[in-house]
Coordinates of C-alpha atoms in Angstrom, one line a residue:
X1 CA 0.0 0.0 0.0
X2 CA 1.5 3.2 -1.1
X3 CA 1.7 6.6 1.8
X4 CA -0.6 8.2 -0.5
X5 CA -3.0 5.6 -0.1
X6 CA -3.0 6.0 3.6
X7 CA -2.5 9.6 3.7
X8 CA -5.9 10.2 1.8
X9 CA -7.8 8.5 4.3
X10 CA -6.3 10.0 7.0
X11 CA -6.4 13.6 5.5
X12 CA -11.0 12.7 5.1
X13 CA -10.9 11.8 8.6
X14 CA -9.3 14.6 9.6
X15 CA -11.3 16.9 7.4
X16 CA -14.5 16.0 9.0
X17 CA -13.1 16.3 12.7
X18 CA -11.8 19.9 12.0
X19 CA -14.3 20.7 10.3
X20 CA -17.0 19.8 12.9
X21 CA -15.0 21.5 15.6
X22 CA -14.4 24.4 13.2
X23 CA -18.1 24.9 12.4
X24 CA -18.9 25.0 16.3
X25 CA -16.8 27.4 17.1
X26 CA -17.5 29.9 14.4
X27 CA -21.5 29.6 15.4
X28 CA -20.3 30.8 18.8
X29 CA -20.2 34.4 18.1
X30 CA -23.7 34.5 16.7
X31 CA -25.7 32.0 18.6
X32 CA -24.3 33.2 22.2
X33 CA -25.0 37.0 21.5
X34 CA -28.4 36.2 20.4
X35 CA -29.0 34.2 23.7
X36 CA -27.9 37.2 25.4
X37 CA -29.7 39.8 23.6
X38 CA -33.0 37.4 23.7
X39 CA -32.5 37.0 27.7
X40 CA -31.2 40.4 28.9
X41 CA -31.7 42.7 25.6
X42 CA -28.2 44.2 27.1
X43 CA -25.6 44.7 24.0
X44 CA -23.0 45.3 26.3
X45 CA -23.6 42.2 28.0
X46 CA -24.0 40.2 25.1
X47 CA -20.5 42.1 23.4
X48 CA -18.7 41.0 26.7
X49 CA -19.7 37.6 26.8
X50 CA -17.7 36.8 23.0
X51 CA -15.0 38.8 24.5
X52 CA -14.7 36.1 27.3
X53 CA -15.0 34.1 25.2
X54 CA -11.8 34.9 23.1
X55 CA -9.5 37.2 25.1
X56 CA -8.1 34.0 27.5
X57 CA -6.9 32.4 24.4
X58 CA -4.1 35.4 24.2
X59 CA -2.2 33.6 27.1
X60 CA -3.4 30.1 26.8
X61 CA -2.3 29.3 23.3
X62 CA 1.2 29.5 23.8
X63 CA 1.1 26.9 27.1
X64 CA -1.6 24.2 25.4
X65 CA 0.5 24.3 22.0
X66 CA 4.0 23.7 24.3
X67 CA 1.9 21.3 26.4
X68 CA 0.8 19.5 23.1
X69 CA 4.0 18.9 22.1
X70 CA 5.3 17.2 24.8
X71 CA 2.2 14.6 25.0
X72 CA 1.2 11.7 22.9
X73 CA -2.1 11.7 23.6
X74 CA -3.3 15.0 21.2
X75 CA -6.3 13.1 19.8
X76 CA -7.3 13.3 23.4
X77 CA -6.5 16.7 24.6
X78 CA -8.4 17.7 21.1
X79 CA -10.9 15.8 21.8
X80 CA -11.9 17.2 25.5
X81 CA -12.1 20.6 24.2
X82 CA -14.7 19.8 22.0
X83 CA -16.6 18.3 25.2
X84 CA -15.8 21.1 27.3
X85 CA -17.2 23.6 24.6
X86 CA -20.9 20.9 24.7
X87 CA -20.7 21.8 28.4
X88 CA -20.1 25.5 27.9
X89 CA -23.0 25.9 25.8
X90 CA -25.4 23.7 28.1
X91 CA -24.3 25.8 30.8
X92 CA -25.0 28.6 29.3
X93 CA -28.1 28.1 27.9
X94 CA -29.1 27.4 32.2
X95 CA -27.7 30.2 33.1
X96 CA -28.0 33.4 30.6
X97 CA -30.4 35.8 32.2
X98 CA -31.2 33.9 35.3
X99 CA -27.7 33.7 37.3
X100 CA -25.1 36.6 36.7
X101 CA -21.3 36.4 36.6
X102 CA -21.5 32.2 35.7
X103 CA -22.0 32.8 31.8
X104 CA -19.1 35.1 31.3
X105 CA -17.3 32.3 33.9
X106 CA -17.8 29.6 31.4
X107 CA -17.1 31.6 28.4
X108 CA -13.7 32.4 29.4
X109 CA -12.9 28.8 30.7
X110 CA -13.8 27.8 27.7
X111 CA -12.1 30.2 25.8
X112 CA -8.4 28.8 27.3
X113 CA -9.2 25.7 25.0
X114 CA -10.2 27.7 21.6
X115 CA -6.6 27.7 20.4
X116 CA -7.3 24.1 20.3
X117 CA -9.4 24.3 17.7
X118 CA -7.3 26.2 15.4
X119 CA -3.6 25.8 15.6
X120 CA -4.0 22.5 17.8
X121 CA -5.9 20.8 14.8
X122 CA -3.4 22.4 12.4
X123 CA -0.6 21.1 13.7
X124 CA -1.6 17.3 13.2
X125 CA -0.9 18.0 9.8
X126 CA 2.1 17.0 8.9
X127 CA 2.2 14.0 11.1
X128 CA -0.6 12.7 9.1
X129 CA 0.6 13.3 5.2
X130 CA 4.4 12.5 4.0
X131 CA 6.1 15.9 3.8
X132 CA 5.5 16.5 -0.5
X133 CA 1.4 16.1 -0.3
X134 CA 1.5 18.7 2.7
X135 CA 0.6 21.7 0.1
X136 CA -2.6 19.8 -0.6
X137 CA -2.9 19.3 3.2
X138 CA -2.9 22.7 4.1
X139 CA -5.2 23.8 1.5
X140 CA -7.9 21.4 2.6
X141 CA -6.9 22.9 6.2
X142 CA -7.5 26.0 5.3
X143 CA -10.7 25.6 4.0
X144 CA -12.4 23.9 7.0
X145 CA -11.8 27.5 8.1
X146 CA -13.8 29.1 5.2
X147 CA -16.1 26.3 5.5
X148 CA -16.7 27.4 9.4
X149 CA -16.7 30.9 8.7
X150 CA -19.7 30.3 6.1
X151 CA -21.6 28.2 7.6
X152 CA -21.4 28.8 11.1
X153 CA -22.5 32.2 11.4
X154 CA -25.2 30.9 8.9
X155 CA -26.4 27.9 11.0
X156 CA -26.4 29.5 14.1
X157 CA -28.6 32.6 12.2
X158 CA -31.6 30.1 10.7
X159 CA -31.7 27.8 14.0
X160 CA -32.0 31.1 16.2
X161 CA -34.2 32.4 13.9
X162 CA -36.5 29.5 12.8
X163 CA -36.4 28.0 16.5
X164 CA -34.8 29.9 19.2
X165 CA -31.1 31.1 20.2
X166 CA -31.3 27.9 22.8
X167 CA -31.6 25.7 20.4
X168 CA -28.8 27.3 18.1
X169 CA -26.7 27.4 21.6
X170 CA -27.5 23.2 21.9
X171 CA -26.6 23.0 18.0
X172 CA -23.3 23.8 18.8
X173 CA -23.2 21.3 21.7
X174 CA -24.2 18.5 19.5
X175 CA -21.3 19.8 16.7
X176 CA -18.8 19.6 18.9
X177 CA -19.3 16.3 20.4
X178 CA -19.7 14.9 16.8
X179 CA -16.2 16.9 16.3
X180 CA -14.9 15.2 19.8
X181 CA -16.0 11.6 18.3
X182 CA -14.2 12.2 14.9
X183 CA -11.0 13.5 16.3
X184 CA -10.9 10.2 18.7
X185 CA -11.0 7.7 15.3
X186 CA -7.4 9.9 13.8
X187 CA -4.5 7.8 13.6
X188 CA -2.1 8.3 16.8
X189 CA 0.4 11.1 16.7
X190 CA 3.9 10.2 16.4
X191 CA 7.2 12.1 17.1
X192 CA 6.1 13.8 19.7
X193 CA 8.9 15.6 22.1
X194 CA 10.9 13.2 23.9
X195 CA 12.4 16.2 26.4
X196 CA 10.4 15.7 29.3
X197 CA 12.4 16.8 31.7
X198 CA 12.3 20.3 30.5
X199 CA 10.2 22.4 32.2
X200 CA 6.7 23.4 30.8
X201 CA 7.8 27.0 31.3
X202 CA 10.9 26.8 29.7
X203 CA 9.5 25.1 26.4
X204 CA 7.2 28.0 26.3
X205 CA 10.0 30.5 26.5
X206 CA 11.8 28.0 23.8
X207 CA 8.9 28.5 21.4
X208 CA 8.1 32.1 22.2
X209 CA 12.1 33.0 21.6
X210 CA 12.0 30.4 18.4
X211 CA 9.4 32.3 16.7
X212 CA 10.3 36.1 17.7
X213 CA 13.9 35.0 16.3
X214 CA 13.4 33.1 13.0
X215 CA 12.9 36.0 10.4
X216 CA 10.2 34.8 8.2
X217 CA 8.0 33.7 11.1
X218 CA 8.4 37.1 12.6
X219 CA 7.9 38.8 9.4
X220 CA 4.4 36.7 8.7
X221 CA 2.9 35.9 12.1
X222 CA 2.9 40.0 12.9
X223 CA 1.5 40.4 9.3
X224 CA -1.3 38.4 10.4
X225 CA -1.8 39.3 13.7
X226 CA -2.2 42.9 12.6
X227 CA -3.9 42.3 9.6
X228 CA -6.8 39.9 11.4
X229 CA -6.9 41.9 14.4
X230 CA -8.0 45.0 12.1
X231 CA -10.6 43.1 10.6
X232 CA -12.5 43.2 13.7
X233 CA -13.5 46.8 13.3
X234 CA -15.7 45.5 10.2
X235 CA -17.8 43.6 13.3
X236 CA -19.5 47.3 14.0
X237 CA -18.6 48.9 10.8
X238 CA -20.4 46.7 8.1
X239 CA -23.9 46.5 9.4
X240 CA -23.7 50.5 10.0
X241 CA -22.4 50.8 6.3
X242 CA -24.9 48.2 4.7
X243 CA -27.7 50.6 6.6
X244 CA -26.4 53.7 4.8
X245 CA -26.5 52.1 1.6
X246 CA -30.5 51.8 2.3
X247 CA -30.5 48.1 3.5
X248 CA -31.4 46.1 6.9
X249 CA -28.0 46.0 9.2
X250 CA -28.5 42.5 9.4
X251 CA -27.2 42.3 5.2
X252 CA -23.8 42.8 6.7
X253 CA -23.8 39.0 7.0
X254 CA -24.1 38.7 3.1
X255 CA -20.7 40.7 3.4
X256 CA -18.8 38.4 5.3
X257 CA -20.4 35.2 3.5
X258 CA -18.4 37.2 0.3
X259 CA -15.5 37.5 1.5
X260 CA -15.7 33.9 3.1
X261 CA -16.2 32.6 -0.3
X262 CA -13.6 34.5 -2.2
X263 CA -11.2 32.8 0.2
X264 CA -12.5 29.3 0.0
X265 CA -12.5 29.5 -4.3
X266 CA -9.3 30.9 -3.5
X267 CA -8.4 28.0 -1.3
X268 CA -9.5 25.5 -3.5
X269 CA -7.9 26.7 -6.6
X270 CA -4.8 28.2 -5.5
X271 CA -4.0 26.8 -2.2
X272 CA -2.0 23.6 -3.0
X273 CA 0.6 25.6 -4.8
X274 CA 1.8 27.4 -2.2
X275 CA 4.9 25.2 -1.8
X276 CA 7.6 27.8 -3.1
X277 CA 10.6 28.1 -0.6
X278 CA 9.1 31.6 0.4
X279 CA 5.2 30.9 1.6
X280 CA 6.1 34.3 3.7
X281 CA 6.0 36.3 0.7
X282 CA 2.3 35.1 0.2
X283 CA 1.4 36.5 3.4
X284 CA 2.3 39.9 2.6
X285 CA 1.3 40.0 -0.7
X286 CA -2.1 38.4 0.2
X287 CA -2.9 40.7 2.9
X288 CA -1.7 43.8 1.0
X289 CA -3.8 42.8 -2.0
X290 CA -6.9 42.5 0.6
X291 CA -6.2 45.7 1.9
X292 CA -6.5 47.5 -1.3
X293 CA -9.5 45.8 -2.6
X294 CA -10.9 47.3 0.6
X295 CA -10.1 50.6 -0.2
X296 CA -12.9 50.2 -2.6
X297 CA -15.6 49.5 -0.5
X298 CA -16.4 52.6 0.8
X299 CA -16.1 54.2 -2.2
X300 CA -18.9 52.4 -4.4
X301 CA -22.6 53.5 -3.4
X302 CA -24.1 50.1 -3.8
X303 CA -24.5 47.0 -2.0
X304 CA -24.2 44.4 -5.4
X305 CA -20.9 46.8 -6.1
X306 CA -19.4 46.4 -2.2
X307 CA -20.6 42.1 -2.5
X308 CA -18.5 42.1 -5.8
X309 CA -15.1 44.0 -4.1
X310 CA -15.8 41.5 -0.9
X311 CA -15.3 38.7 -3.5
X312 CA -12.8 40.1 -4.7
X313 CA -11.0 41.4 -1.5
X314 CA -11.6 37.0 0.2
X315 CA -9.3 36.1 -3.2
X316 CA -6.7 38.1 -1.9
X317 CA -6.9 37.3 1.1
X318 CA -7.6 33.3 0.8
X319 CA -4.3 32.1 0.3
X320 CA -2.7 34.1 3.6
X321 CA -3.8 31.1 5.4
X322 CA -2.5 27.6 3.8
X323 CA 0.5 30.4 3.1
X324 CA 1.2 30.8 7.1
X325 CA 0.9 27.1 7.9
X326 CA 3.5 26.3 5.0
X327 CA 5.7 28.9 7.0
X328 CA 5.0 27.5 10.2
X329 CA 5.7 24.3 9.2
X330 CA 8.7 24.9 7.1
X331 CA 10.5 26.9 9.5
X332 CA 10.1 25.4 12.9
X333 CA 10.9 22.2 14.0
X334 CA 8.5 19.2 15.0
X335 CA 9.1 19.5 18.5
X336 CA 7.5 23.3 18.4
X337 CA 5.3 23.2 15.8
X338 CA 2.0 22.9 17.6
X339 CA 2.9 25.9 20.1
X340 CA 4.2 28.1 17.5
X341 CA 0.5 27.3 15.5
X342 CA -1.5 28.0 18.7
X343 CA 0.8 30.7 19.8
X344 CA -0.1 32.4 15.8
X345 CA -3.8 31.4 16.5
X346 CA -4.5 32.5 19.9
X347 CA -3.0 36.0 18.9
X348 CA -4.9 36.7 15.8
X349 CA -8.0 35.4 18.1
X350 CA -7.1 37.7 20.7
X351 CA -6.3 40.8 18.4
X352 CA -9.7 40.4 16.4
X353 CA -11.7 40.9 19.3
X354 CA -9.5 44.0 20.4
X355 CA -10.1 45.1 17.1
X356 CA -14.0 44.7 17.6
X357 CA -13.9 46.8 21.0
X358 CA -11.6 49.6 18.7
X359 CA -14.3 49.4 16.2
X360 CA -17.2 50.2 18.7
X361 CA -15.7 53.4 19.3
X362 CA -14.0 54.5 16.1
X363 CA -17.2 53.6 14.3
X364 CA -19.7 56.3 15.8
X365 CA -17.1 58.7 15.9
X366 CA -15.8 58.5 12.1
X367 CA -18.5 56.7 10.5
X368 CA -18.9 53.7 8.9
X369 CA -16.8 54.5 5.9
X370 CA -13.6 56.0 7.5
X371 CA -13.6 52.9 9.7
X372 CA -13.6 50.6 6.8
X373 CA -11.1 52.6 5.3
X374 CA -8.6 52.7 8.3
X375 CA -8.9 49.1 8.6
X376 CA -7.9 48.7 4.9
X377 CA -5.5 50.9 5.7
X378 CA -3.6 48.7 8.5
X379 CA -4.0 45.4 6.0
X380 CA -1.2 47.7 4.0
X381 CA 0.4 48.5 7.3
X382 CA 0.4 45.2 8.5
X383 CA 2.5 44.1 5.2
X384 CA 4.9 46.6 5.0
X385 CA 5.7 45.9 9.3
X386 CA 5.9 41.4 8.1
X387 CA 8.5 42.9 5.1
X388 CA 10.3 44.7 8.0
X389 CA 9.8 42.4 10.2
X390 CA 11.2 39.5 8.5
X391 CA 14.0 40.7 7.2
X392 CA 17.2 39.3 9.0
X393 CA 18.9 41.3 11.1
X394 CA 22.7 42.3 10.3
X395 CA 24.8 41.0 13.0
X396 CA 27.5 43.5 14.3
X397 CA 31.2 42.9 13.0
X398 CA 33.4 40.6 14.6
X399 CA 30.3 38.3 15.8
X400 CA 30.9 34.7 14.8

């Protein structure tokens, strides 16, 4: 039986396990604030509920993703965070309006595991394909995100609205145990870390140091982390523009679903070629090209006009993804790779949900369209910073 023959099973099995947990996660944002807003009517509430939910990951992702590579068990630890999301949402669909403090409780403890979900499943990657089918890898990876980011918010949106936000809540219960079940039948992870007696701490510091010193992970993980963190600001932004072009706020979801699908066809078509021996230099470009699509958005006076530049703008922007995981992967070694992916996960996470508080106050006092614009803005800013970034530093004369 040839590797490819086993890799291509493998790769399925893994598709359907990310893509489960993936799904779940992404229905969070919409189900939960709907819950809130059904039970208290309190924006603010609601608002600081998701940002329980995803500021914790700033500081967790960097210890689970150290801790991951140390253990061989990572189906496992996968796994439980799929549970403990089930029993996040069941908890929270007890206690939402009826006992204070407990929700926003849960949503941060279960917002330690959500790098999980991201750089955690990531990293089984290339311990499930030989290294020359890992372009194709990473595109599939990459779209289990676009597939979560379109239908997540739209699942989550037709349960709540058909039915009730409960019963989207328990929707993404029932996802993420299906998720948990799939992740268990993944082959078992080999070449794990065999340095146990280093301290937890200092393989944190290891990885922290690895990926602030290797050039081209610098350059394209704070190209990233800018550039998504930005994005946030469209969370307040688009449903204030879509309401000054004449339409409902809630047709800022149509916005998002473009962009989401620009990136998947992007994904699909592209995302196996990015295998060049600078994947970096995707980054950049990608995100630069988003930002200037952007640019246009503002601009155009019609809602089929900003739809088309949001396709447009997810083309760009598609193949930053499968283009950071090739970096990732080619320029850190085994023994760090699933930190350094949780570390890049939990800091976009973490960044997009500061950007969504910036956005809530740049929004009413610029308007819609200068907020759009300024976040198109630091898409360009974020990609001149990765050039800078990850260029290698000169060392001083006489230094072996």
């Amino acid at each position: 039986m040839t590797t490819d023959t086993v890799a291509t099973p493998r790769l399925r099995a893994y598709v359907a396990a990310a893509s489960l947990a993936r799904v779940a996660d992404e229905m969070v944002a919409v189900a939960v604030v709907l819950l809130v807003l059904d039970r208290t009517s309190s924006p603010a509430l609601a608002g600081a509920t998701v940002t329980a939910h995803t500021l914790p990951s700033i500081v967790s992702g960097p210890v689970l993703g150290a801790w991951l590579d140390r253990v061989p068990y990572r189906r496992a630890v996968l796994s439980a965070g799929g549970v403990l999301l089930a029993l996040t949402c069941a908890g929270l669909v007890l206690t939402v309006g009826r006992v204070p403090v407990v929700p926003f409780v849960l949503a941060a403890l279960t917002g330690l595991a959500l790098p999980l979900t991201s750089g955690g499943y990531s990293s089984l990657v290339p311990k499930l394909v030989p290294a020359e089918r890992l372009p194709r890898a990473n595109a599939l990876d990459a779209a289990t995100f676009n597939i979560g980011a379109i239908a997540g918010p739209a699942l989550a949106g037709t349960v709540a609205a058909v039915a009730n936000p409960a019963a989207a809540v328990w929707l993404i219960a029932v996802l993420a145990l299906s998720g948990s079940v799939c992740t268990l039948f993944l082959p078992p992870v080999t070449g794990v870390s065999d340095d146990h007696h280093t301290s937890l701490l200092r393989t944190v510091r290891a990885g922290l140091t690895h990926l602030v010193h290797t050039p081209a992970l610098r350059g394209a993980t704070l190209t990233t982390v800018i550039g998504y963190g930005s994005v946030g600001v469209l969370a307040t932004a688009l449903p204030l523009r879509m309401q000054e072009l004449g339409q409902d706020r809630a047709a800022a979801g149509y916005v998002w679903t473009a962009m989401e699908i620009g990136c998947l066809v992007a994904v699909v078509v592209l995302g196996r070629f990015i295998a060049g021996p600078h994947p970096q230099v995707t980054v950049v470009v990608s995100t630069a090209a988003f930002g200037a699509l952007m640019l246009c958005w503002p601009i155009v006076d019609s809602v089929t006009w900003t739809l088309a530049f949001a396709v447009a703008a997810g083309l760009a922007e598609g193949l930053a993804l499968p283009a950071i995981m090739a970096t990732r992967q080619r320029h850190t070694p085994s023994a760090l790779l699933a930190q350094v992916s949780t570390t890049g996960a939990s800091l976009k996470i973490g960044t997009f949900s500061l950007g969504a508080a910036a956005g809530g106050w740049l929004v009413p006092a610029a308007g819609p369209a200068t907020a759009i614009t300024v976040t198109a803005g630091l898409q360009l800013l974020a990609a001149a910073l990765g050039v800078l970034a990850g260029v290698r530093r000169a060392r001083p004369a006489g230094v072996c």
